[in-house]
mmCIF file of C-alpha atoms and ligand atoms in Angstrom:
data_model
loop_
_atom_site.group_PDB
_atom_site.id
_atom_site.type_symbol
_atom_site.label_atom_id
_atom_site.label_comp_id
_atom_site.label_asym_id
_atom_site.label_seq_id
_atom_site.Cartn_x
_atom_site.Cartn_y
_atom_site.Cartn_z
ATOM 1 C CA MET A 1 -18.560 -12.573 -1.316
ATOM 2 C CA ALA A 2 -15.707 -10.459 0.054
ATOM 3 C CA THR A 3 -12.746 -9.349 -2.049
ATOM 4 C CA LEU A 4 -9.168 -8.718 -0.931
ATOM 5 C CA LEU A 5 -6.967 -6.508 -3.116
ATOM 6 C CA HIS A 6 -3.318 -7.148 -2.196
ATOM 7 C CA VAL A 7 -0.723 -4.726 -3.631
ATOM 8 C CA ASP A 8 2.989 -5.157 -2.844
ATOM 9 C CA SER A 9 5.668 -2.669 -3.896
ATOM 10 C CA SER A 10 9.027 -3.963 -2.647
ATOM 11 C CA ILE A 11 11.841 -4.587 -5.123
ATOM 12 C CA ASN A 12 13.264 -7.257 -2.803
ATOM 13 C CA GLY A 13 11.238 -10.270 -3.913
ATOM 14 C CA ALA A 14 11.195 -13.096 -1.361
ATOM 15 C CA ASN A 15 13.564 -11.149 0.957
ATOM 16 C CA SER A 16 11.056 -8.351 1.529
ATOM 17 C CA TRP A 17 9.931 -7.785 5.113
ATOM 18 C CA SER A 18 6.809 -5.850 4.099
ATOM 19 C CA LYS A 19 5.816 -8.739 1.819
ATOM 20 C CA LYS A 20 6.174 -11.218 4.670
ATOM 21 C CA VAL A 21 3.605 -9.242 6.694
ATOM 22 C CA THR A 22 1.179 -8.815 3.778
ATOM 23 C CA ALA A 23 1.561 -12.549 3.069
ATOM 24 C CA THR A 24 0.596 -13.345 6.677
ATOM 25 C CA PHE A 25 -2.513 -11.171 6.365
ATOM 26 C CA ALA A 26 -3.458 -12.594 2.954
ATOM 27 C CA GLU A 27 -2.986 -16.199 4.052
ATOM 28 C CA GLU A 28 -5.139 -15.746 7.175
ATOM 29 C CA TRP A 29 -7.771 -13.747 5.302
ATOM 30 C CA ARG A 30 -8.046 -16.403 2.596
ATOM 31 C CA LYS A 31 -8.428 -19.142 5.238
ATOM 32 C CA ALA A 32 -11.152 -17.088 6.936
ATOM 33 C CA ASN A 33 -12.857 -16.272 3.587
ATOM 34 C CA PRO A 34 -12.618 -19.487 1.542
ATOM 35 C CA GLU A 35 -15.229 -18.194 -0.926
ATOM 36 C CA GLY A 36 -13.658 -14.739 -1.121
ATOM 37 C CA GLU A 37 -12.016 -13.279 -4.196
ATOM 38 C CA TYR A 38 -8.291 -12.492 -4.071
ATOM 39 C CA ILE A 39 -6.592 -10.007 -6.416
ATOM 40 C CA TYR A 40 -2.794 -9.655 -6.326
ATOM 41 C CA ARG A 41 -0.502 -7.015 -7.823
ATOM 42 C CA ASP A 42 3.277 -6.899 -7.417
ATOM 43 C CA LEU A 43 4.286 -3.368 -8.398
ATOM 44 C CA GLY A 44 7.955 -4.167 -7.670
ATOM 45 C CA ALA A 45 7.909 -6.873 -10.356
ATOM 46 C CA GLU A 46 5.400 -5.254 -12.726
ATOM 47 C CA PRO A 47 5.349 -1.466 -12.335
ATOM 48 C CA ILE A 48 2.584 0.705 -13.703
ATOM 49 C CA GLU A 49 3.989 3.404 -15.965
ATOM 50 C CA HIS A 50 4.172 6.942 -14.653
ATOM 51 C CA LEU A 51 1.435 9.364 -15.593
ATOM 52 C CA THR A 52 1.796 11.207 -18.881
ATOM 53 C CA ALA A 53 -0.354 14.111 -20.058
ATOM 54 C CA GLU A 54 -2.459 11.711 -22.146
ATOM 55 C CA ALA A 55 -2.818 9.173 -19.330
ATOM 56 C CA TYR A 56 -3.912 11.978 -17.009
ATOM 57 C CA ALA A 57 -6.350 13.325 -19.600
ATOM 58 C CA ALA A 58 -7.780 9.797 -19.973
ATOM 59 C CA LEU A 59 -8.417 9.667 -16.220
ATOM 60 C CA ASN A 60 -10.453 12.853 -16.415
ATOM 61 C CA THR A 61 -12.378 12.180 -19.633
ATOM 62 C CA ASP A 62 -15.494 10.069 -20.125
ATOM 63 C CA PRO A 63 -14.231 6.753 -21.627
ATOM 64 C CA ALA A 64 -16.829 7.161 -24.414
ATOM 65 C CA GLU A 65 -14.910 10.240 -25.551
ATOM 66 C CA HIS A 66 -11.343 8.904 -25.299
ATOM 67 C CA THR A 67 -8.966 9.408 -28.221
ATOM 68 C CA PRO A 68 -7.304 6.143 -29.350
ATOM 69 C CA GLU A 69 -4.188 7.090 -27.337
ATOM 70 C CA GLN A 70 -6.250 7.853 -24.226
ATOM 71 C CA ALA A 71 -8.098 4.559 -24.663
ATOM 72 C CA GLU A 72 -4.739 2.728 -24.476
ATOM 73 C CA HIS A 73 -3.878 4.503 -21.212
ATOM 74 C CA TRP A 74 -7.361 3.838 -19.868
ATOM 75 C CA LYS A 75 -6.748 0.088 -20.177
ATOM 76 C CA VAL A 76 -4.133 0.463 -17.419
ATOM 77 C CA SER A 77 -6.050 2.934 -15.227
ATOM 78 C CA GLY A 78 -9.387 1.195 -15.807
ATOM 79 C CA ARG A 79 -7.949 -2.088 -14.532
ATOM 80 C CA VAL A 80 -6.605 -0.343 -11.413
ATOM 81 C CA HIS A 81 -10.034 1.236 -10.836
ATOM 82 C CA ALA A 82 -11.855 -2.076 -11.340
ATOM 83 C CA GLU A 83 -9.605 -3.763 -8.762
ATOM 84 C CA VAL A 84 -10.092 -0.944 -6.242
ATOM 85 C CA ASP A 85 -13.860 -0.878 -6.858
ATOM 86 C CA ALA A 86 -14.107 -4.634 -6.266
ATOM 87 C CA ALA A 87 -12.108 -4.595 -3.034
ATOM 88 C CA ASP A 88 -13.649 -4.742 0.430
ATOM 89 C CA VAL A 89 -10.157 -4.854 1.900
ATOM 90 C CA ILE A 90 -7.104 -3.112 0.418
ATOM 91 C CA LEU A 91 -3.784 -4.502 1.652
ATOM 92 C CA LEU A 92 -0.620 -2.551 0.803
ATOM 93 C CA GLY A 93 2.985 -3.675 1.299
ATOM 94 C CA VAL A 94 5.143 -0.546 1.470
ATOM 95 C CA PRO A 95 8.938 -0.400 1.896
ATOM 96 C CA MET A 96 10.445 2.917 2.952
ATOM 97 C CA TYR A 97 12.544 4.306 0.107
ATOM 98 C CA ASN A 98 14.319 7.590 0.790
ATOM 99 C CA PHE A 99 12.058 8.426 3.723
ATOM 100 C CA SER A 100 8.894 7.917 1.715
ATOM 101 C CA ILE A 101 7.206 5.316 -0.513
ATOM 102 C CA PRO A 102 8.381 3.488 -3.677
ATOM 103 C CA SER A 103 7.742 5.437 -6.879
ATOM 104 C CA THR A 104 5.913 2.373 -8.229
ATOM 105 C CA LEU A 105 3.308 2.711 -5.492
ATOM 106 C CA LYS A 106 3.070 6.430 -6.211
ATOM 107 C CA SER A 107 2.264 5.591 -9.857
ATOM 108 C CA TRP A 108 -0.536 3.298 -8.681
ATOM 109 C CA MET A 109 -1.821 6.061 -6.367
ATOM 110 C CA ASP A 110 -1.702 8.619 -9.195
ATOM 111 C CA ARG A 111 -4.185 6.427 -11.084
ATOM 112 C CA ILE A 112 -6.768 6.576 -8.286
ATOM 113 C CA ALA A 113 -6.366 10.203 -7.177
ATOM 114 C CA THR A 114 -9.331 11.283 -9.328
ATOM 115 C CA GLN A 115 -12.592 13.107 -8.751
ATOM 116 C CA LYS A 116 -14.353 9.727 -8.830
ATOM 117 C CA TYR A 117 -12.742 8.771 -5.512
ATOM 118 C CA ALA A 118 -12.145 12.187 -3.898
ATOM 119 C CA ALA A 119 -13.894 12.740 -0.562
ATOM 120 C CA ASP A 120 -16.853 15.119 -0.411
ATOM 121 C CA ALA A 121 -17.222 17.944 2.135
ATOM 122 C CA ASP A 122 -18.200 15.338 4.761
ATOM 123 C CA GLY A 123 -15.056 13.324 4.076
ATOM 124 C CA ARG A 124 -16.992 10.484 2.368
ATOM 125 C CA SER A 125 -16.245 8.788 -0.941
ATOM 126 C CA PRO A 126 -16.847 5.448 -2.708
ATOM 127 C CA LEU A 127 -13.803 4.168 -0.769
ATOM 128 C CA SER A 128 -15.036 5.133 2.714
ATOM 129 C CA ASP A 129 -16.481 1.718 3.610
ATOM 130 C CA LYS A 130 -13.363 -0.224 2.699
ATOM 131 C CA LYS A 131 -10.775 -1.536 5.143
ATOM 132 C CA LEU A 132 -7.161 -0.453 4.534
ATOM 133 C CA ILE A 133 -4.184 -2.362 5.935
ATOM 134 C CA VAL A 134 -0.705 -0.948 5.275
ATOM 135 C CA ALA A 135 2.356 -3.057 6.129
ATOM 136 C CA THR A 136 5.456 -0.864 6.031
ATOM 137 C CA ALA A 137 9.120 -1.906 6.404
ATOM 138 C CA ARG A 138 11.887 0.526 7.250
ATOM 139 C CA GLY A 139 15.635 0.011 7.479
ATOM 140 C CA GLY A 140 15.832 2.304 10.517
ATOM 141 C CA SER A 141 13.435 3.438 13.220
ATOM 142 C CA TYR A 142 11.191 6.492 13.009
ATOM 143 C CA ALA A 143 9.180 5.954 16.175
ATOM 144 C CA PRO A 144 8.220 9.052 18.190
ATOM 145 C CA GLY A 145 11.214 10.258 20.201
ATOM 146 C CA THR A 146 13.856 8.670 17.923
ATOM 147 C CA PRO A 147 16.439 10.980 16.261
ATOM 148 C CA ARG A 148 14.961 10.483 12.773
ATOM 149 C CA ALA A 149 11.278 10.688 13.753
ATOM 150 C CA SER A 150 10.776 13.850 11.683
ATOM 151 C CA PHE A 151 12.117 12.069 8.555
ATOM 152 C CA GLU A 152 9.086 9.752 8.492
ATOM 153 C CA HIS A 153 7.180 10.702 5.325
ATOM 154 C CA GLN A 154 5.635 7.307 4.755
ATOM 155 C CA GLU A 155 2.738 6.759 7.201
ATOM 156 C CA PRO A 156 1.780 10.480 7.507
ATOM 157 C CA TYR A 157 1.855 10.842 3.722
ATOM 158 C CA LEU A 158 -0.262 7.735 3.119
ATOM 159 C CA ARG A 159 -2.737 8.813 5.813
ATOM 160 C CA SER A 160 -3.099 12.239 4.111
ATOM 161 C CA PHE A 161 -3.528 10.642 0.702
ATOM 162 C CA PHE A 162 -6.223 8.217 1.819
ATOM 163 C CA THR A 163 -7.974 10.938 3.847
ATOM 164 C CA PHE A 164 -8.213 12.931 0.597
ATOM 165 C CA LEU A 165 -9.865 9.800 -0.842
ATOM 166 C CA GLY A 166 -12.294 9.445 2.078
ATOM 167 C CA LEU A 167 -10.690 6.283 3.451
ATOM 168 C CA THR A 168 -10.213 6.970 7.166
ATOM 169 C CA ASP A 169 -12.590 4.829 9.257
ATOM 170 C CA ASP A 170 -10.912 1.444 9.139
ATOM 171 C CA VAL A 171 -7.207 2.109 8.503
ATOM 172 C CA HIS A 172 -4.363 0.132 10.119
ATOM 173 C CA PHE A 173 -0.595 0.574 9.856
ATOM 174 C CA LEU A 174 1.697 -2.342 10.736
ATOM 175 C CA ASN A 175 5.237 -0.952 10.764
ATOM 176 C CA THR A 176 8.294 -3.208 10.880
ATOM 177 C CA GLU A 177 11.351 -1.160 11.846
ATOM 178 C CA MET A 178 15.134 -1.638 11.837
ATOM 179 C CA THR A 179 15.082 -4.260 9.087
ATOM 180 C CA LEU A 180 18.671 -3.212 8.259
ATOM 181 C CA SER A 181 19.811 -4.454 11.693
ATOM 182 C CA HIS A 182 20.236 -7.800 9.909
ATOM 183 C CA VAL A 183 22.706 -6.453 7.352
ATOM 184 C CA VAL A 184 24.354 -3.269 8.685
ATOM 185 C CA PRO A 185 26.816 -4.075 11.518
ATOM 186 C CA ALA A 186 26.361 -0.644 13.163
ATOM 187 C CA LEU A 187 22.627 -1.363 13.495
ATOM 188 C CA GLU A 188 22.990 -4.841 15.027
ATOM 189 C CA GLN A 189 22.442 -3.324 18.480
ATOM 190 C CA PHE A 190 18.864 -2.485 17.374
ATOM 191 C CA LYS A 191 17.844 -6.035 16.463
ATOM 192 C CA HIS A 192 15.497 -6.043 19.452
ATOM 193 C CA VAL A 193 13.541 -3.202 17.788
ATOM 194 C CA PHE A 194 13.194 -5.307 14.640
ATOM 195 C CA ASP A 195 12.162 -8.375 16.665
ATOM 196 C CA ALA A 196 9.502 -6.480 18.626
ATOM 197 C CA THR A 197 8.011 -4.558 15.678
ATOM 198 C CA SER A 198 8.080 -7.589 13.362
ATOM 199 C CA GLU A 199 6.343 -9.795 15.919
ATOM 200 C CA GLN A 200 3.734 -7.090 16.545
ATOM 201 C CA ALA A 201 3.115 -6.546 12.801
ATOM 202 C CA HIS A 202 2.547 -10.264 12.136
ATOM 203 C CA SER A 203 0.334 -10.769 15.161
ATOM 204 C CA ARG A 204 -1.792 -7.698 14.309
ATOM 205 C CA ALA A 205 -1.993 -8.898 10.681
ATOM 206 C CA ARG A 206 -3.411 -12.246 11.870
ATOM 207 C CA GLU A 207 -5.904 -10.495 14.181
ATOM 208 C CA LEU A 208 -7.106 -8.039 11.519
ATOM 209 C CA ALA A 209 -7.410 -10.766 8.872
ATOM 210 C CA THR A 210 -9.676 -12.810 11.103
ATOM 211 C CA ALA A 211 -11.696 -9.764 12.187
ATOM 212 C CA ALA A 212 -12.249 -8.881 8.505
ATOM 213 C CA ALA A 213 -13.936 -12.250 7.853
HETATM 214 C C1 LIG B 1 16.153 2.504 -2.680
HETATM 215 C C2 LIG B 1 16.109 2.299 -1.205
HETATM 216 C C3 LIG B 1 15.954 3.388 -0.359
HETATM 217 C C4 LIG B 1 15.887 3.194 1.011
HETATM 218 N N1 LIG B 1 15.694 4.276 1.813
HETATM 219 C C5 LIG B 1 15.553 4.101 3.156
HETATM 220 C C6 LIG B 1 15.289 5.199 4.017
HETATM 221 O O1 LIG B 1 15.137 6.330 3.599
HETATM 222 N N2 LIG B 1 15.165 4.946 5.341
HETATM 223 C C7 LIG B 1 15.279 3.695 5.851
HETATM 224 O O2 LIG B 1 15.124 3.537 7.071
HETATM 225 N N3 LIG B 1 15.530 2.630 5.078
HETATM 226 C C8 LIG B 1 15.679 2.806 3.740
HETATM 227 N N4 LIG B 1 15.896 1.730 2.921
HETATM 228 C C9 LIG B 1 15.894 0.381 3.527
HETATM 229 C C10 LIG B 1 14.507 -0.233 3.388
HETATM 230 O O3 LIG B 1 13.506 0.585 3.939
HETATM 231 C C11 LIG B 1 14.471 -1.590 4.079
HETATM 232 O O4 LIG B 1 15.399 -2.454 3.458
HETATM 233 C C12 LIG B 1 13.085 -2.214 4.083
HETATM 234 O O5 LIG B 1 13.151 -3.439 4.748
HETATM 235 C C13 LIG B 1 12.570 -2.368 2.648
HETATM 236 O O6 LIG B 1 11.308 -3.016 2.638
HETATM 237 P P1 LIG B 1 11.203 -4.539 2.159
HETATM 238 O O7 LIG B 1 11.989 -5.349 3.152
HETATM 239 O O8 LIG B 1 9.760 -4.835 2.189
HETATM 240 O O9 LIG B 1 11.789 -4.627 0.781
HETATM 241 C C14 LIG B 1 16.000 1.900 1.555
HETATM 242 C C15 LIG B 1 16.161 0.801 0.693
HETATM 243 C C16 LIG B 1 16.229 0.992 -0.664
HETATM 244 C C17 LIG B 1 16.387 -0.203 -1.578
#
């Protein structure tokens, strides 16, 4: 039985463009995998606390030897690990905030950046056989050749992070750009970029969800 772990991180609730794409993937995947297990986390609504020294120590200490304080932190990290371990497919919804990712997603990532998941010298890890789908949404455009292309620290950063964790074989980015063309008058002229990238992200999400069945 396949398991989909779906993690969103927008603060925009129902108005989030990244969440619309992850919802398309999740809906199609669940239709294609009626017996599959579905785990959902909304980091925008329920953030995971930032790492502290004790939370970090708990990550790197055998649970049998945790202090009572570490054991409390391990409840949070252990649940994140259990969800990641169970997943065959990891689906992330990622808004661009200040040229990078939301700090709530970073907190989630800090919980899994441990020796347990780090890639070995051959680039392999317990995560290597999983599929990773990342649906990003950006207010502007960072496509190659655009003036702000070098400000894009979202996809390259996430690719580096998941390469460190051995997850490289089956990784897909679905980027919706120019979402602010709906609200910023000066960007209205770029609505066609939004339309094209949004359509492509949803259609690729449907394709990948069916292929993952
Ligand atoms: C705190 C914050 C920071 C943002 N920083 C950027 C940015 O650096 N570049 C950009 O193109 N858009 C930026 N935006 C716009 C968002 O990327 C855009 O609204 C996107 O659609 C958010 O994803 P969502 O629709 O899934 O919530 C920012 C929005 C917020 C709320």
